[in-house]
Tab-separated table of C-alpha atoms in Angstrom:
chain	number	residue	atom	x	y	z
A	254	MET	CA	43.474	12.490	22.934
A	255	PHE	CA	43.385	8.777	22.188
A	256	ASP	CA	39.951	8.481	23.829
A	257	ARG	CA	38.647	11.344	21.696
A	258	PHE	CA	39.833	9.727	18.463
A	259	ALA	CA	38.439	6.381	19.605
A	260	MET	CA	35.030	7.953	20.254
A	261	LEU	CA	35.056	9.696	16.871
A	262	ALA	CA	36.001	6.448	15.154
A	263	LEU	CA	33.226	4.576	16.966
A	264	LEU	CA	30.683	7.278	16.061
A	265	SER	CA	31.776	7.208	12.420
A	266	PHE	CA	31.476	3.420	12.359
A	267	SER	CA	28.023	3.536	13.965
A	268	LEU	CA	26.737	6.126	11.485
A	269	GLY	CA	28.124	4.098	8.604
A	270	ALA	CA	26.451	0.944	9.909
A	271	MET	CA	23.128	2.782	10.290
A	272	ALA	CA	23.337	4.090	6.718
A	273	ALA	CA	24.155	0.595	5.446
A	274	ASP	CA	21.197	-0.911	7.355
A	275	GLU	CA	18.877	1.795	5.992
A	276	GLY	CA	20.038	1.090	2.447
A	277	LYS	CA	19.506	-2.635	2.964
A	278	VAL	CA	15.952	-2.144	4.229
A	279	LYS	CA	15.094	0.216	1.357
A	280	ALA	CA	16.396	-2.361	-1.130
A	281	LEU	CA	14.298	-5.100	0.491
A	282	LEU	CA	11.179	-2.918	0.405
A	283	LYS	CA	11.761	-2.025	-3.242
A	284	GLN	CA	11.973	-5.732	-4.103
A	285	ALA	CA	8.738	-6.378	-2.213
A	286	ASP	CA	7.001	-3.439	-3.929
A	287	ASP	CA	7.958	-4.852	-7.328
A	288	PHE	CA	5.885	-7.951	-6.547
A	289	ARG	CA	2.861	-5.809	-5.623
A	290	LEU	CA	2.866	-2.940	-8.114
A	291	ALA	CA	5.345	-3.806	-10.905
A	292	ILE	CA	4.580	-0.466	-12.596
A	293	ALA	CA	5.377	3.085	-11.480
A	294	SER	CA	2.876	4.534	-13.945
A	295	GLY	CA	-0.160	2.755	-15.336
A	296	ARG	CA	-3.546	1.250	-14.552
A	297	VAL	CA	-4.514	-1.524	-12.137
A	298	GLU	CA	-7.971	-3.117	-12.345
A	299	THR	CA	-9.009	-4.119	-8.827
A	300	GLU	CA	-11.895	-6.117	-7.358
A	301	VAL	CA	-12.560	-5.780	-3.622
A	302	ARG	CA	-14.626	-8.458	-1.859
A	303	SER	CA	-15.871	-7.809	1.674
A	304	PHE	CA	-16.844	-10.725	3.932
A	305	LYS	CA	-18.828	-11.156	7.157
A	306	GLY	CA	-17.564	-14.402	8.580
A	307	ASP	CA	-17.407	-16.762	5.622
A	308	ALA	CA	-20.252	-15.040	3.745
A	309	LEU	CA	-19.567	-12.610	0.902
A	310	ASP	CA	-21.119	-9.265	1.825
A	311	LYS	CA	-20.150	-6.881	-0.994
A	312	THR	CA	-18.124	-6.784	-4.189
A	313	ARG	CA	-16.804	-3.585	-5.720
A	314	LEU	CA	-14.715	-2.827	-8.822
A	315	TYR	CA	-12.125	-0.061	-9.171
A	316	ALA	CA	-9.735	1.218	-11.814
A	317	VAL	CA	-6.620	2.632	-10.167
A	318	TYR	CA	-4.326	4.952	-12.128
A	319	LEU	CA	-0.811	5.401	-10.760
A	320	LYS	CA	1.678	8.189	-11.454
A	321	PRO	CA	5.161	8.874	-10.069
A	322	GLY	CA	5.323	11.263	-7.130
A	323	ARG	CA	2.730	9.497	-4.954
A	324	ARG	CA	-0.166	10.292	-7.272
A	325	SER	CA	-3.133	7.927	-7.562
A	326	LEU	CA	-6.603	8.196	-9.065
A	327	VAL	CA	-9.329	5.674	-8.232
A	328	LEU	CA	-12.406	5.345	-10.447
A	329	PHE	CA	-15.395	3.545	-8.939
A	330	ARG	CA	-16.628	0.989	-11.494
A	331	THR	CA	-19.533	-0.735	-9.721
A	332	ALA	CA	-22.946	0.374	-11.058
A	333	SER	CA	-24.158	1.727	-7.693
A	334	GLU	CA	-21.021	3.883	-7.333
A	335	ARG	CA	-20.236	4.716	-10.948
A	336	GLY	CA	-19.084	8.296	-11.420
A	337	GLN	CA	-17.345	8.568	-8.060
A	338	LYS	CA	-13.626	9.358	-8.162
A	339	MET	CA	-10.939	9.531	-5.514
A	340	LEU	CA	-7.713	11.482	-6.034
A	341	MET	CA	-4.607	11.091	-3.885
A	342	LEU	CA	-1.687	13.516	-4.192
A	343	GLY	CA	0.911	12.768	-1.545
A	344	ASP	CA	-0.857	13.315	1.781
A	345	ASP	CA	-3.859	15.123	0.222
A	346	TYR	CA	-7.063	13.222	-0.599
A	347	TRP	CA	-10.211	14.250	-2.485
A	348	LEU	CA	-13.497	12.485	-3.218
A	349	MET	CA	-15.582	13.533	-6.227
A	350	MET	CA	-19.289	12.675	-6.301
A	351	PRO	CA	-21.252	12.777	-9.584
A	352	SER	CA	-23.930	14.963	-7.951
A	353	SER	CA	-21.449	17.633	-6.817
A	354	GLN	CA	-19.215	20.109	-8.624
A	355	ARG	CA	-16.898	20.502	-5.642
A	356	PRO	CA	-14.139	18.061	-4.633
A	357	LEU	CA	-14.467	16.919	-1.013
A	358	ARG	CA	-11.338	16.728	1.148
A	359	ILE	CA	-11.106	13.427	3.031
A	360	THR	CA	-8.674	11.716	5.405
A	361	ALA	CA	-6.286	8.883	4.666
A	362	MET	CA	-8.243	6.379	6.763
A	363	GLN	CA	-11.648	6.910	5.183
A	364	LYS	CA	-12.794	3.697	3.610
A	365	LEU	CA	-13.473	2.706	0.021
A	366	LEU	CA	-15.233	-0.492	1.030
A	367	GLY	CA	-15.538	-2.321	4.312
A	368	GLU	CA	-12.087	-2.954	5.690
A	369	ALA	CA	-10.056	-1.715	2.691
A	370	SER	CA	-8.733	1.821	3.105
A	371	THR	CA	-7.485	3.999	0.280
A	372	GLY	CA	-3.936	3.026	1.148
A	373	ASP	CA	-4.782	-0.651	0.974
A	374	ILE	CA	-5.723	-0.581	-2.699
A	375	ALA	CA	-3.976	2.400	-4.205
A	376	THR	CA	-1.341	4.486	-2.508
A	377	MET	CA	0.846	2.492	-0.168
A	378	THR	CA	4.368	1.835	-1.447
A	379	TRP	CA	6.553	0.485	1.306
A	380	SER	CA	9.858	1.712	-0.141
A	381	ASP	CA	8.597	5.314	-0.438
A	382	ASP	CA	6.458	5.524	2.683
A	383	TYR	CA	8.301	3.460	5.313
A	384	ASP	CA	11.700	2.952	6.892
A	385	GLY	CA	12.897	0.605	9.604
A	386	ALA	CA	15.099	-2.373	10.309
A	387	VAL	CA	15.364	-6.119	9.881
A	388	SER	CA	14.472	-7.372	13.371
A	389	GLY	CA	14.827	-11.111	12.887
A	390	GLU	CA	13.580	-14.150	11.032
A	391	ASP	CA	10.450	-16.282	11.286
A	392	VAL	CA	8.614	-19.071	9.495
A	393	ILE	CA	5.167	-18.253	8.056
A	394	ASP	CA	3.162	-21.179	6.653
A	395	GLY	CA	6.376	-23.177	6.375
A	396	LEU	CA	8.158	-20.401	4.460
A	397	PRO	CA	11.378	-18.929	5.948
A	398	CYS	CA	10.952	-15.145	6.158
A	399	LEU	CA	12.802	-11.981	7.083
A	400	LYS	CA	10.959	-9.887	9.669
A	401	LEU	CA	11.023	-6.103	9.170
A	402	ASP	CA	9.806	-3.519	11.694
A	403	LEU	CA	8.699	-0.444	9.743
A	404	LEU	CA	7.638	3.073	10.717
A	405	GLY	CA	5.730	5.435	8.429
A	406	GLN	CA	7.691	8.417	7.120
A	407	ARG	CA	4.647	10.480	6.065
A	408	LYS	CA	1.727	11.812	8.069
A	409	GLY	CA	-0.745	10.487	5.505
A	410	VAL	CA	0.084	6.786	5.761
A	411	SER	CA	-2.873	4.635	6.775
A	412	TYR	CA	-0.759	2.570	9.160
A	413	PRO	CA	2.024	4.300	11.157
A	414	ARG	CA	3.675	0.954	11.956
A	415	ILE	CA	3.960	-2.269	9.974
A	416	VAL	CA	5.614	-5.572	10.798
A	417	LEU	CA	6.376	-7.076	7.401
A	418	TYR	CA	7.449	-10.621	6.558
A	419	LEU	CA	9.307	-11.196	3.274
A	420	ALA	CA	10.281	-14.570	1.831
A	421	LYS	CA	14.026	-15.074	2.289
A	422	LYS	CA	14.309	-16.766	-1.090
A	423	ASP	CA	13.038	-13.989	-3.369
A	424	ARG	CA	11.768	-11.201	-1.037
A	425	HIS	CA	8.111	-11.488	-2.033
A	426	PRO	CA	5.659	-10.285	0.647
A	427	VAL	CA	4.106	-13.067	2.710
A	428	GLN	CA	2.373	-11.331	5.610
A	429	ALA	CA	2.057	-7.880	7.183
A	430	GLU	CA	0.779	-6.743	10.571
A	431	LEU	CA	-0.829	-3.308	10.137
A	432	TYR	CA	-1.015	-1.041	13.196
A	433	VAL	CA	-3.019	2.176	13.655
A	434	ALA	CA	-1.824	5.291	15.512
A	435	SER	CA	-2.766	3.863	18.933
A	436	ASP	CA	-0.410	0.953	18.147
A	437	LYS	CA	-3.306	-1.484	18.073
A	438	LEU	CA	-3.146	-4.245	15.502
A	439	ALA	CA	-5.798	-3.219	12.968
A	440	LYS	CA	-5.377	-5.818	10.224
A	441	LEU	CA	-3.365	-8.822	9.246
A	442	ALA	CA	-2.547	-8.856	5.523
A	443	ARG	CA	-1.749	-12.096	3.695
A	444	PHE	CA	-0.413	-12.090	0.124
A	445	ARG	CA	-1.186	-14.693	-2.543
A	446	MET	CA	1.238	-15.030	-5.423
A	447	GLY	CA	0.503	-15.967	-9.042
A	448	GLU	CA	1.846	-15.721	-12.584
A	449	VAL	CA	1.022	-12.464	-14.370
A	450	GLY	CA	2.520	-11.839	-17.805
A	451	GLY	CA	5.189	-14.455	-17.221
A	452	ARG	CA	6.360	-13.115	-13.851
A	453	ARG	CA	5.419	-13.780	-10.231
A	454	GLN	CA	3.163	-11.100	-8.797
A	455	VAL	CA	0.818	-10.585	-5.871
A	456	THR	CA	-2.610	-11.464	-7.266
A	457	VAL	CA	-4.675	-11.323	-4.048
A	458	MET	CA	-4.219	-9.484	-0.753
A	459	THR	CA	-6.415	-10.750	2.095
A	460	LEU	CA	-7.019	-8.352	4.996
A	461	ILE	CA	-8.217	-9.917	8.259
A	462	ASP	CA	-9.727	-7.253	10.498
A	463	HIS	CA	-8.648	-7.346	14.155
A	464	LEU	CA	-10.817	-4.395	15.218
A	465	GLN	CA	-14.070	-5.646	13.688
A	466	LYS	CA	-14.329	-9.342	14.403
A	467	GLU	CA	-15.550	-11.703	11.699
A	468	ARG	CA	-14.679	-9.124	9.033
A	469	SER	CA	-12.229	-9.657	6.205
A	470	THR	CA	-11.530	-8.233	2.769
A	471	GLU	CA	-9.939	-9.661	-0.354
A	472	VAL	CA	-8.271	-7.271	-2.797
A	473	HIS	CA	-7.925	-8.987	-6.195
A	474	TYR	CA	-5.547	-7.415	-8.725
A	475	LEU	CA	-7.239	-8.348	-12.002
A	476	SER	CA	-4.840	-6.679	-14.439
A	477	ARG	CA	-1.918	-4.270	-14.623
A	478	THR	CA	-1.203	-2.246	-17.763
A	479	GLY	CA	0.974	0.689	-18.762
A	480	LYS	CA	-2.084	2.701	-19.826
A	481	THR	CA	-2.100	6.054	-18.071
A	482	LEU	CA	-3.803	9.461	-18.048
A	483	SER	CA	-2.490	12.955	-18.671
A	484	ASP	CA	-1.397	15.061	-15.712
A	485	ASP	CA	-4.565	17.170	-16.099
A	486	TYR	CA	-6.628	14.420	-14.477
A	487	PHE	CA	-4.507	14.606	-11.330
A	488	ASN	CA	-5.703	18.157	-10.642
A	489	PRO	CA	-8.839	18.149	-8.422
A	490	ALA	CA	-10.255	21.297	-10.052
A	491	PHE	CA	-10.035	19.647	-13.488
A	492	LEU	CA	-11.015	16.155	-12.379
A	493	VAL	CA	-14.274	17.191	-10.723
A	494	ARG	CA	-15.544	18.423	-14.132
A	495	ALA	CA	-14.088	15.589	-16.218
A	496	ASP	CA	-16.361	12.946	-17.726
A	497	LEU	CA	-13.982	10.063	-17.201
A	498	THR	CA	-15.241	6.705	-18.459
A	499	GLN	CA	-11.942	4.879	-19.092
């Protein structure tokens, strides 16, 4: 009888510890997300620069509208792509072309530009999409960091596994190793901090491609505002007909 109660007590303790660890990781990821997104609903102006070696290859501009419930709308702003729209609702993705009246279903890993996937610039929120554990500590560029091993909790995430490094001092993201489904390291993300509206925010994310050598991408967050769109625009049947010039 004593052994049975001891086992039950140990199981209860273990489950409680697991729940506490999960809550701790979620809190850390929420803090990190606040440095990247800062707004749950609004508009983010984004410039994506693609490099071959040290040479700038392409530059593209996007307006990204965010809504609660994993909803994102990307408007292509560069002259050669103007009129294209990408809608993301949870794990469902659509591309709208100005020459077509039908929304095209696409996959999560289809690219917007070079090495930047849809998740890289619009949809990925660590606290909503990932769970995991603190696996240790490390020093990145002289900065003491917590090391988190994360696994995707949705089928639509671009990267099923992430190793994330957060600054111990304030939990801002420093570096992330992004792995594809085969568990190969696809990209190394580095985060540059700056002052935006009087608060520290991620201003640039650099993605170093480990599958295509000599390739890298910089995602520059030019502005973040609370301006949003009505829910109508997050319906693919409505959006494909909408003349959206915001």
